PDB file of C-alpha atoms in Angstrom:
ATOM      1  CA  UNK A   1       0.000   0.000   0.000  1.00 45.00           C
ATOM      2  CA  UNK A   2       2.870   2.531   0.585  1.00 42.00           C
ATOM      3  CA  UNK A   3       4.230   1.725  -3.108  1.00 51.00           C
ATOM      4  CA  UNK A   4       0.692   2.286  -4.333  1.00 40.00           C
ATOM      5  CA  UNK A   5       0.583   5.877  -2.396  1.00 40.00           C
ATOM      6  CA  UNK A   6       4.108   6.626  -3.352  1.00 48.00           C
ATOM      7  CA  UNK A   7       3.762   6.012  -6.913  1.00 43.00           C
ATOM      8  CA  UNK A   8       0.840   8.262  -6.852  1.00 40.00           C
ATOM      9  CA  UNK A   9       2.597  10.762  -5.285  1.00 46.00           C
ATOM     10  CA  UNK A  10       5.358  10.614  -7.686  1.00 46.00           C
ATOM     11  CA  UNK A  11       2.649  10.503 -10.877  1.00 41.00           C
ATOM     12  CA  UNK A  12       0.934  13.619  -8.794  1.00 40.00           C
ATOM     13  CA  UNK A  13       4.171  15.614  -8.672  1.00 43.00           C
ATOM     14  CA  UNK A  14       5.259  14.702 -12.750  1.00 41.00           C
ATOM     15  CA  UNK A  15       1.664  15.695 -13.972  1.00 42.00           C
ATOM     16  CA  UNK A  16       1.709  18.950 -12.016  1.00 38.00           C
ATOM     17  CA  UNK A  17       5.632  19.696 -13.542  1.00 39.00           C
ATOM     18  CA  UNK A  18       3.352  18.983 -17.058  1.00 39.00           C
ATOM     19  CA  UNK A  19       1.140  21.132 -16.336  1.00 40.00           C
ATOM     20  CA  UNK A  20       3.076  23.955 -15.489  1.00 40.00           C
ATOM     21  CA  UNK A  21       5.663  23.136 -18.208  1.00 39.00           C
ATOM     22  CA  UNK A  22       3.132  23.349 -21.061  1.00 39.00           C
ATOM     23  CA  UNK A  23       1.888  26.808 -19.735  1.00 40.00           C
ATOM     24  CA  UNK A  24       5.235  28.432 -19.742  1.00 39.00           C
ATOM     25  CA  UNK A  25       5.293  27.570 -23.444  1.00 41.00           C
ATOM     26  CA  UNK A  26       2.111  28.995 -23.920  1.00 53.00           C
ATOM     27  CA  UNK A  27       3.723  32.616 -24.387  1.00 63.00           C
ATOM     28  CA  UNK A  28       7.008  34.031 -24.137  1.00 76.00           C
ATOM     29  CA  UNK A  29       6.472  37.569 -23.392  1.00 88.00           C
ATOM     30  CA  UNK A  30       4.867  40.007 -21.409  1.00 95.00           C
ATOM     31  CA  UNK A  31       1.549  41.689 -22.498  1.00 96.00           C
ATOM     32  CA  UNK A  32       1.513  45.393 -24.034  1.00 96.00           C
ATOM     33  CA  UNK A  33      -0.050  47.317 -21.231  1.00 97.00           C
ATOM     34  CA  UNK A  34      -3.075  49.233 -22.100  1.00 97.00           C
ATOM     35  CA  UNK A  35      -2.624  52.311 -19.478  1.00 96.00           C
ATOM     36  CA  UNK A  36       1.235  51.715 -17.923  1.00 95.00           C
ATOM     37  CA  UNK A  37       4.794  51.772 -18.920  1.00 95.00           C
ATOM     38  CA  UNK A  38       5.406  48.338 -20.993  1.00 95.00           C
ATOM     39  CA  UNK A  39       8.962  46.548 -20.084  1.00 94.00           C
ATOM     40  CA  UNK A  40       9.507  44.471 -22.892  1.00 95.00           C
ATOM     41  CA  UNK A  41      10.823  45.011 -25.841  1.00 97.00           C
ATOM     42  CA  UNK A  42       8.735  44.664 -28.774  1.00 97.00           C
ATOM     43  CA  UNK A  43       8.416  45.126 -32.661  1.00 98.00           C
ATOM     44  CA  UNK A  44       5.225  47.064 -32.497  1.00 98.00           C
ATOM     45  CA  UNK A  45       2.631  49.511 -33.633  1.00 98.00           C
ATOM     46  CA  UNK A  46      -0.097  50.860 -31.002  1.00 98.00           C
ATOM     47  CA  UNK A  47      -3.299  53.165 -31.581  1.00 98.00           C
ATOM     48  CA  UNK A  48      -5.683  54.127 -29.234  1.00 98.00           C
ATOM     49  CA  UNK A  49      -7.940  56.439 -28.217  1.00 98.00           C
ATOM     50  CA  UNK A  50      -9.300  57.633 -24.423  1.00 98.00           C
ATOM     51  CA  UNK A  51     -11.477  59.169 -22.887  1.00 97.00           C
ATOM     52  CA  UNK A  52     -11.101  60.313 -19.388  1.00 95.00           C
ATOM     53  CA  UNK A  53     -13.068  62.696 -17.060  1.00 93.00           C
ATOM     54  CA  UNK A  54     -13.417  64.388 -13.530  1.00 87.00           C
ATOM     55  CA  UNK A  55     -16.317  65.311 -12.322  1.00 80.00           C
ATOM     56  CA  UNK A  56     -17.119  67.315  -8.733  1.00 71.00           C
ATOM     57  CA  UNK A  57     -19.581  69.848  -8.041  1.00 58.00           C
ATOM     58  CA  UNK A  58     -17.579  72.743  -8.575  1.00 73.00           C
ATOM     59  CA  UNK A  59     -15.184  71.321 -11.117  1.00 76.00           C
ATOM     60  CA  UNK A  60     -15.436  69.581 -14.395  1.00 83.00           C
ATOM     61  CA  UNK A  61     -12.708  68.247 -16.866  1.00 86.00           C
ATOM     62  CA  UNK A  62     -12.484  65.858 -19.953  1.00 91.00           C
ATOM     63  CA  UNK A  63      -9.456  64.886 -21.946  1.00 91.00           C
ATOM     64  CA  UNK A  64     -10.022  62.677 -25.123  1.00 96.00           C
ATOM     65  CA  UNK A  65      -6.951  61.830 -26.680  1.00 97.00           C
ATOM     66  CA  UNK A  66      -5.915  59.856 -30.029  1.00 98.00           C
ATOM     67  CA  UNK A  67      -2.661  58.239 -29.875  1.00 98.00           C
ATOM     68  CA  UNK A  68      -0.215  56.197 -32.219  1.00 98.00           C
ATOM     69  CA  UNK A  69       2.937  54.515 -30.547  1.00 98.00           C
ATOM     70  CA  UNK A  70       5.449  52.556 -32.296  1.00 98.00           C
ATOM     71  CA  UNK A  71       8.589  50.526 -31.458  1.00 98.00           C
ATOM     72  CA  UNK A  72      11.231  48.856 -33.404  1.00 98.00           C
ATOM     73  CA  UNK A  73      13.595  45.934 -31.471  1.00 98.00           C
ATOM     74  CA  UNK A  74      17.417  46.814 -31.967  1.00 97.00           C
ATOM     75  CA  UNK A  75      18.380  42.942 -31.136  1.00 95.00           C
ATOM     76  CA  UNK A  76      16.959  40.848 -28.731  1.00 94.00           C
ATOM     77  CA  UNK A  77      17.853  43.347 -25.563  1.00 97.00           C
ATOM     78  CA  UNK A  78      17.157  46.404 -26.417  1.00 98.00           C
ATOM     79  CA  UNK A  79      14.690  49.250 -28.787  1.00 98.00           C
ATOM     80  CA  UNK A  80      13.720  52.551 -30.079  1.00 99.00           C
ATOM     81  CA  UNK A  81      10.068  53.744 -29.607  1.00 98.00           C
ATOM     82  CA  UNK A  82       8.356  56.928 -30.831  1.00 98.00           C
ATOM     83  CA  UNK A  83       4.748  58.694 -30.467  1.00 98.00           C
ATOM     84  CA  UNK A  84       2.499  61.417 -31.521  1.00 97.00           C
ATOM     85  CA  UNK A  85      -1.009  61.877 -30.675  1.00 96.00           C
ATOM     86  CA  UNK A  86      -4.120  64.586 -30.709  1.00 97.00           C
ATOM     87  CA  UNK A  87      -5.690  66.414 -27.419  1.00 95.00           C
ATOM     88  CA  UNK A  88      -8.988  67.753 -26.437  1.00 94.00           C
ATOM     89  CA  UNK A  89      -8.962  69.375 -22.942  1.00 89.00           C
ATOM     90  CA  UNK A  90     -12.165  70.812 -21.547  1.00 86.00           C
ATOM     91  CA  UNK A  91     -11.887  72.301 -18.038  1.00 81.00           C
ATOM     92  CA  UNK A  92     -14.637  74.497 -16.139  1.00 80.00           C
ATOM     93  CA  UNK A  93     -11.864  76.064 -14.157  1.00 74.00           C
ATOM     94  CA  UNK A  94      -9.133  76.551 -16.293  1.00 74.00           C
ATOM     95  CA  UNK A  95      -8.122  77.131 -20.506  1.00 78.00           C
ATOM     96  CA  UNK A  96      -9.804  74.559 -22.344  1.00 84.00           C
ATOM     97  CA  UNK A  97      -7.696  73.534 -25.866  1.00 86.00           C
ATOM     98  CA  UNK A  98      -6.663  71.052 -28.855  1.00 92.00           C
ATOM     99  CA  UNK A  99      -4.260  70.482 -31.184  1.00 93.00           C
ATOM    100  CA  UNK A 100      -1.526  67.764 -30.851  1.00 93.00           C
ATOM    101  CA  UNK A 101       0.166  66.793 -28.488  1.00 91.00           C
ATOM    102  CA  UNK A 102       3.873  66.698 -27.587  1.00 93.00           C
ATOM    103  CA  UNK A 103       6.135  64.195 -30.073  1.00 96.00           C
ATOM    104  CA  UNK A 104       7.474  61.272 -27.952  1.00 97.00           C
ATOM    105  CA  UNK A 105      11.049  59.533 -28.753  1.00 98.00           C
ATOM    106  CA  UNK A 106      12.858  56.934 -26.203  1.00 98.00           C
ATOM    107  CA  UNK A 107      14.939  53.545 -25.527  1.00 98.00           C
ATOM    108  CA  UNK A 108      14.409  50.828 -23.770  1.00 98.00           C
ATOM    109  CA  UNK A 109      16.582  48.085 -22.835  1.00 98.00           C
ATOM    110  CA  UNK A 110      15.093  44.354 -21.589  1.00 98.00           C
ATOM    111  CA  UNK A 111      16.726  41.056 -20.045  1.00 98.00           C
ATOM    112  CA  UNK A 112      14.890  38.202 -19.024  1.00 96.00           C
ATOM    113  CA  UNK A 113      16.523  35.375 -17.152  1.00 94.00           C
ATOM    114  CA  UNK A 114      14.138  32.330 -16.618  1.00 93.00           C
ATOM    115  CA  UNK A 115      10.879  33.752 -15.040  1.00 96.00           C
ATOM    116  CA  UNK A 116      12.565  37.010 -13.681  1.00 98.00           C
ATOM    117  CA  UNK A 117      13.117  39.971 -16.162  1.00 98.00           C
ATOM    118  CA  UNK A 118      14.385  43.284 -15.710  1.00 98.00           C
ATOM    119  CA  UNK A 119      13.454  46.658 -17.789  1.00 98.00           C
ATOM    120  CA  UNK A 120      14.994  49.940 -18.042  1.00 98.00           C
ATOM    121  CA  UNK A 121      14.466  53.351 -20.760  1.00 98.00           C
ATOM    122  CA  UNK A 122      14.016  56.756 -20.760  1.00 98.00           C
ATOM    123  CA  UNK A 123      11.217  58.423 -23.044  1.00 98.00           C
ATOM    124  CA  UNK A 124      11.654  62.457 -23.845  1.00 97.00           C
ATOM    125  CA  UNK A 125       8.524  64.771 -25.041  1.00 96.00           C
ATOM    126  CA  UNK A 126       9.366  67.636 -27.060  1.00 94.00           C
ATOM    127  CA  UNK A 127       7.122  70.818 -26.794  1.00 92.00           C
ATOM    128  CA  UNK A 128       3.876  71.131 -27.015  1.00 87.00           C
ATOM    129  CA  UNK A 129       2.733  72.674 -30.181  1.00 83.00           C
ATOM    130  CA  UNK A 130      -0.952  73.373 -29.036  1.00 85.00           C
ATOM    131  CA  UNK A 131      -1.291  73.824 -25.322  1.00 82.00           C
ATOM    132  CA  UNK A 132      -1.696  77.352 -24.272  1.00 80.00           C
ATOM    133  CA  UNK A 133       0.372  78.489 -21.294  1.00 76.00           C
ATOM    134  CA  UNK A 134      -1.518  78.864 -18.546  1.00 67.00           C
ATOM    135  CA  UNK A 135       0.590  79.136 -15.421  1.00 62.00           C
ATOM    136  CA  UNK A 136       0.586  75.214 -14.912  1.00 65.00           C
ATOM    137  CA  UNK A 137       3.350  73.369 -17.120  1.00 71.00           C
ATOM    138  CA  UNK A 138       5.011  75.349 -19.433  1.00 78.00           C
ATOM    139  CA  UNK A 139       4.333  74.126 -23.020  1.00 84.00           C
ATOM    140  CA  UNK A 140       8.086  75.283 -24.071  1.00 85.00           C
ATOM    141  CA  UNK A 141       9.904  72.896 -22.291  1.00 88.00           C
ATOM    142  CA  UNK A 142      10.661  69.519 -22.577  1.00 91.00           C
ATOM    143  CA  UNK A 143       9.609  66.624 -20.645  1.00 92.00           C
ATOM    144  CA  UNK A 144      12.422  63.655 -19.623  1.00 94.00           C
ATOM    145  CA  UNK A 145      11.332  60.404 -18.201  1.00 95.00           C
ATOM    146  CA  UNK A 146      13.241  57.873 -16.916  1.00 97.00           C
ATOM    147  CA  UNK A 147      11.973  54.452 -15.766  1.00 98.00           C
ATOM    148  CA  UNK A 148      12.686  51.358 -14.468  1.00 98.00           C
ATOM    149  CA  UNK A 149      10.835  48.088 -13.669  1.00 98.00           C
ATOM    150  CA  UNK A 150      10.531  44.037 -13.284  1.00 98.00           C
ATOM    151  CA  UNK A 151       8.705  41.549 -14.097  1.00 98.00           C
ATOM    152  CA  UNK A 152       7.722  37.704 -13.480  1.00 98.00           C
ATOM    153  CA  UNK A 153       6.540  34.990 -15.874  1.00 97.00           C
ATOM    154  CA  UNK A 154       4.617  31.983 -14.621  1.00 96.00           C
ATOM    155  CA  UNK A 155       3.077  30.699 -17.535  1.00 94.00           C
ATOM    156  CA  UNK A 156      -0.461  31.871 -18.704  1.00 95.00           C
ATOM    157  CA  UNK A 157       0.127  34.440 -15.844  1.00 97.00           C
ATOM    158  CA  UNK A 158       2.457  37.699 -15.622  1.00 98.00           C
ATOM    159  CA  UNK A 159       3.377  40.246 -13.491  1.00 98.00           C
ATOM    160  CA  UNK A 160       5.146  43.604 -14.527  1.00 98.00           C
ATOM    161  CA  UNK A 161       5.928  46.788 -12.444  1.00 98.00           C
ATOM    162  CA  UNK A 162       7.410  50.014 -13.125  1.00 98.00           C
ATOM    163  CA  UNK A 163       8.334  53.035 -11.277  1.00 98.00           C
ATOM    164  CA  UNK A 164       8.863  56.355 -13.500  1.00 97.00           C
ATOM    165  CA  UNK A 165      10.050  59.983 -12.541  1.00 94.00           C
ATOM    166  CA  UNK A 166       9.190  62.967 -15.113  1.00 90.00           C
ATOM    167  CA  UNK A 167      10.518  66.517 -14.969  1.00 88.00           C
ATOM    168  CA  UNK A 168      10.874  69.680 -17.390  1.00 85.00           C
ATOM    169  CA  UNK A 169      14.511  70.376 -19.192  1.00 86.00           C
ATOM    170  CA  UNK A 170      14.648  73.707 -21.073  1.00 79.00           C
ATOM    171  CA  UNK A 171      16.404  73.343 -24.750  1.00 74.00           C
ATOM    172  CA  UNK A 172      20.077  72.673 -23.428  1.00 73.00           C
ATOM    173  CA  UNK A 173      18.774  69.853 -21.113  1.00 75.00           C
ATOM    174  CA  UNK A 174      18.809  72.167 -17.952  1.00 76.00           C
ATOM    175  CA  UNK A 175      16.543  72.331 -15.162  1.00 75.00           C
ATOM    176  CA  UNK A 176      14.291  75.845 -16.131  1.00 71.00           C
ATOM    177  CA  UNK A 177      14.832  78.837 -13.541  1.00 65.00           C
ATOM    178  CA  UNK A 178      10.962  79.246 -11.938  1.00 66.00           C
ATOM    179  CA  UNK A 179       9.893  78.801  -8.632  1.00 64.00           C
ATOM    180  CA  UNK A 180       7.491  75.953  -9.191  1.00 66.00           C
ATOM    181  CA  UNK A 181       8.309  72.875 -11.075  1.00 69.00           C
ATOM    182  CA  UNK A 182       6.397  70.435 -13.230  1.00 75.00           C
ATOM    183  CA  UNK A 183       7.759  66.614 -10.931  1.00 82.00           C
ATOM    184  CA  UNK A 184       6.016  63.746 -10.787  1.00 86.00           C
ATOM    185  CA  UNK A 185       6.328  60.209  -9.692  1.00 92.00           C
ATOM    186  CA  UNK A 186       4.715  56.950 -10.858  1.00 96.00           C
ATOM    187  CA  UNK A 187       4.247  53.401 -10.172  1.00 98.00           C
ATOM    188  CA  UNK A 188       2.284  50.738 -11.660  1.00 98.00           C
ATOM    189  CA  UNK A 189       1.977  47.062 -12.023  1.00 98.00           C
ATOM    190  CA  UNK A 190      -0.495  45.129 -14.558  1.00 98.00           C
ATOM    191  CA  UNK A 191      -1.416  41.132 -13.670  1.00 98.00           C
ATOM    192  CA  UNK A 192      -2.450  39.263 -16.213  1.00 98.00           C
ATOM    193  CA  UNK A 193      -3.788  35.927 -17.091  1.00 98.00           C
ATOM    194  CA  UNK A 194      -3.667  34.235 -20.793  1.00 97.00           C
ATOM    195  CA  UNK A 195      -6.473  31.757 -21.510  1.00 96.00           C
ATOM    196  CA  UNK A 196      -6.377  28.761 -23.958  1.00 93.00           C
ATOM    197  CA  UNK A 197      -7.427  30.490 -26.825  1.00 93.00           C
ATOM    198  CA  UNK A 198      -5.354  34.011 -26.337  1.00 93.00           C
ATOM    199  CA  UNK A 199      -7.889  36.453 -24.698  1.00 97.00           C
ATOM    200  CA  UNK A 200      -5.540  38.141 -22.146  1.00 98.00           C
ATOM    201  CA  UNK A 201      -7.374  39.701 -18.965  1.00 98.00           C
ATOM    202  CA  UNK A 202      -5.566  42.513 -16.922  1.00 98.00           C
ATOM    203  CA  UNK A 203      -6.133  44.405 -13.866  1.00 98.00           C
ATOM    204  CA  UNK A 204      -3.731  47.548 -14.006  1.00 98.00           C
ATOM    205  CA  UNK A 205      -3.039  49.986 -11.489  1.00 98.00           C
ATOM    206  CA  UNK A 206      -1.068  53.190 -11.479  1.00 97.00           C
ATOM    207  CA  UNK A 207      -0.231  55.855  -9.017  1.00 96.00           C
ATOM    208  CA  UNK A 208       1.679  58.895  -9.510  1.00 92.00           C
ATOM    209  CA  UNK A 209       2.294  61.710  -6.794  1.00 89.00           C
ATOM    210  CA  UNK A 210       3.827  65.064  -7.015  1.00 84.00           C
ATOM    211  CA  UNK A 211       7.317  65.810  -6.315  1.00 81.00           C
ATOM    212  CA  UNK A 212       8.288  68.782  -4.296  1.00 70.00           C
ATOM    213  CA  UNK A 213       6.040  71.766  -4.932  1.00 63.00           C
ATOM    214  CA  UNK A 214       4.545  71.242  -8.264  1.00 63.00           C
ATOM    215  CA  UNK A 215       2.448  73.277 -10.726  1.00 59.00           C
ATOM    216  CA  UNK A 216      -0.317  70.977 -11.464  1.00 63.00           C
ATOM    217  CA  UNK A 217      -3.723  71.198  -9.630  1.00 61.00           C
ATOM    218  CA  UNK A 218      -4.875  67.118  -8.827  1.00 66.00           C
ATOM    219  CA  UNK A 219      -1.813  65.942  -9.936  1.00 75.00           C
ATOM    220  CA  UNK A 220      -1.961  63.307  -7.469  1.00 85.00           C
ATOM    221  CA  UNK A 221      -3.676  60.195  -8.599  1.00 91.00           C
ATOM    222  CA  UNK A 222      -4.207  56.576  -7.714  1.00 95.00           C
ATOM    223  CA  UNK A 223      -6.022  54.294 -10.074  1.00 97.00           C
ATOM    224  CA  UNK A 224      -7.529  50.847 -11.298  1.00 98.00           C
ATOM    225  CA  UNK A 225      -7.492  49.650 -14.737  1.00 98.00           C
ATOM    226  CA  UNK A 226      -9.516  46.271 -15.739  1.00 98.00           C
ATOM    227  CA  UNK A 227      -8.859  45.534 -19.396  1.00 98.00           C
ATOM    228  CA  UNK A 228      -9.153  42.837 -22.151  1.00 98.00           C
ATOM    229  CA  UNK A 229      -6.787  41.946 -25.096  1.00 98.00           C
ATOM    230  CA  UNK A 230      -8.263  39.862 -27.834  1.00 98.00           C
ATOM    231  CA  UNK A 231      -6.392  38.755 -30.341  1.00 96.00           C
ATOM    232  CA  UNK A 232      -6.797  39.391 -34.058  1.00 96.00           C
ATOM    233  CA  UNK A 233      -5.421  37.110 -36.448  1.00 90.00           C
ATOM    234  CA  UNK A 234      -1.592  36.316 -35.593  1.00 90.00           C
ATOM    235  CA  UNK A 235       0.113  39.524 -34.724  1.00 94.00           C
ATOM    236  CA  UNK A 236      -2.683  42.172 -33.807  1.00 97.00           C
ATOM    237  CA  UNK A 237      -4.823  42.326 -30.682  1.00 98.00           C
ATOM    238  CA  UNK A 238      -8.200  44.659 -29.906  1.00 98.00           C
ATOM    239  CA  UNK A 239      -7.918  46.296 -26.153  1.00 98.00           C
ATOM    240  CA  UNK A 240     -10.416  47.668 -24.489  1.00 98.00           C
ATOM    241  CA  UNK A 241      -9.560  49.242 -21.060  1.00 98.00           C
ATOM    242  CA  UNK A 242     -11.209  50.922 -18.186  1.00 98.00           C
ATOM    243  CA  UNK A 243     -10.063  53.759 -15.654  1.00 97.00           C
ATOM    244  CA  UNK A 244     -11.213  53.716 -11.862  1.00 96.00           C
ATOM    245  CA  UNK A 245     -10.557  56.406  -9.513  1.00 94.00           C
ATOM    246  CA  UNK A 246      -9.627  55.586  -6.073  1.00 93.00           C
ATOM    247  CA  UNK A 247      -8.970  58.577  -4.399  1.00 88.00           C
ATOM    248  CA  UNK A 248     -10.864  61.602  -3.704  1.00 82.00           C
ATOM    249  CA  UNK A 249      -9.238  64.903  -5.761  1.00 80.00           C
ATOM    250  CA  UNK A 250      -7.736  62.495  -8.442  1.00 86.00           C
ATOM    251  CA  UNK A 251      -6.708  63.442 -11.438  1.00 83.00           C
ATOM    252  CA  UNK A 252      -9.600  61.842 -13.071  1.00 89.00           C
ATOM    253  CA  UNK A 253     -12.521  59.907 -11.573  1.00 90.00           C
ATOM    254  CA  UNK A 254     -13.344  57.474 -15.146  1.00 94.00           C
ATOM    255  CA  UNK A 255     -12.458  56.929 -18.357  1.00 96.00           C
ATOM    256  CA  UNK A 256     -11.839  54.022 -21.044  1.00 97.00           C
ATOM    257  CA  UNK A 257      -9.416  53.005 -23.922  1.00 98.00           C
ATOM    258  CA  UNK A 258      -9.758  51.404 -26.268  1.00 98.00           C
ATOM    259  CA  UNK A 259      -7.114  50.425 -28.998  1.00 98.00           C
ATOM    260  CA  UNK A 260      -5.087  48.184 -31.215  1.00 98.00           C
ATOM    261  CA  UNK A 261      -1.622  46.598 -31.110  1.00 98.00           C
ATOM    262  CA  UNK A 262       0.186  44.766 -33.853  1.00 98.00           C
ATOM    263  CA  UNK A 263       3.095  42.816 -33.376  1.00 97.00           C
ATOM    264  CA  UNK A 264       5.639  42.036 -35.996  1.00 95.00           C
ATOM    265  CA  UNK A 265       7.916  39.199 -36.533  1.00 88.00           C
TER     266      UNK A 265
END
């Protein structure tokens, strides 16, 4: 009876090493992010579109935003990305505008060593071409943002994180003379879960949090993103993604995206 019991045991343990083995073949890399930082590295063309608002009493704002992102793998460790996009702010208390937005050029690099990766880059934003100056960040300048995360691979699930820090540089990369400054920090992590037939379901958070004594009015924010990638065809995937305020005074209290992503070879 023993042998019986042990031989189960040993049958148990193989078929659970199975199991497991089959799902970390099921996909070798981490999901695009819908709202955060990504940490891969990817060859890869993104548009989306969102719609966020904030809504109190007193105080009303909407920002709808169309966005195209692209990326381009330099080798297996590291890549190039770029952006542009369009703006429409609406604000009860404050200038209202659109126009596009600020161009967006970075690098990223990426190493992944069995289910533990590691991600660094740094994005810049060039001026804006459209926002009107308004006392709050100063259109002229440039925005720099370095950021670093990690993340974990068990199969059919994932786990990224990043942390981010963004600040102005005038046009020789200096900090700008003024007495308040555009800072912010950010964090975020995005679990996800890959089912047999490659929907992808995430729950997103992010939370960023002024630095010093910043500019911004609300700039404080902590939220939760539930989203959905389905897959179209071999490369591209449909995302649809939802924003959750969980603070009082957030940035924004709603909002959705929803977008595409292609992957090439």
């Amino acid at each position: 009876m023993k042998s019986l019991y042990k031989k189960i045991r040993i049958l148990f343990i193989l078929g659970i090493l199975t199991s497991f083995s089959s799902l970390s073949a099921q996909s070798k890399t981490l999901p695009y992010p819908i709202w955060g930082q990504s940490l891969g590295v990817y060859n890869a063309v993104y548009i989306s579109g969102e719609v966020k608002d904030y809504r109190d009493s007193s105080d009303y704002g909407r920002n709808r935003k169309i966005s195209l992102d692209a990326e381009m793998k330099l080798g297996n460790y590291f890549s190039v990305t770029a952006g542009y996009g369009y703006v429409d702010q609406y604000f009860t208390q404050s200038t209202s505008w659109s126009g596009w937005d600020r161009w967006k050029a970075g690098m990223k690099a990426y190493y992944k060593f069995g289910i533990f990766s590691l991600g660094a880059g740094v994005s810049v934003f060039g001026p804006s071409v459209s926002e009107p100056w308004t006392g709050e960040r100063n259109p002229d300048f440039l925005l720099a943002r370095p950021q670093l995360g990690f993340g974990l691979d068990f199969g059919r699930w994932k786990f990224q994180a990043y942390a981010l820090y963004e600040r102005e540089r005038d046009s020789q990369w200096k900090e700008p003379i003024q007495e308040k400054h555009y800072r912010y920090m950010e964090a975020g992590g995005t679990l996800s879960y890959e089912t047999e037939i490659g929907l992808i379901l995430l729950m997103e958070t992010t939370y960023r949090m002024a630095v010093e004594d910043t500019v911004s009015a609300r700039s404080d924010s902590f939220n939760l993103h539930p989203g959905v990638q389905i897959p179209l065809g071999e490369n591209g995937r449909f995302v649809l993604g939802g924003l959750i305020g969980m603070r009082e005074k957030n940035t924004y209290d709603q909002g959705f995206k929803i977008g595409y992503q292609h992957f090439f070879p």
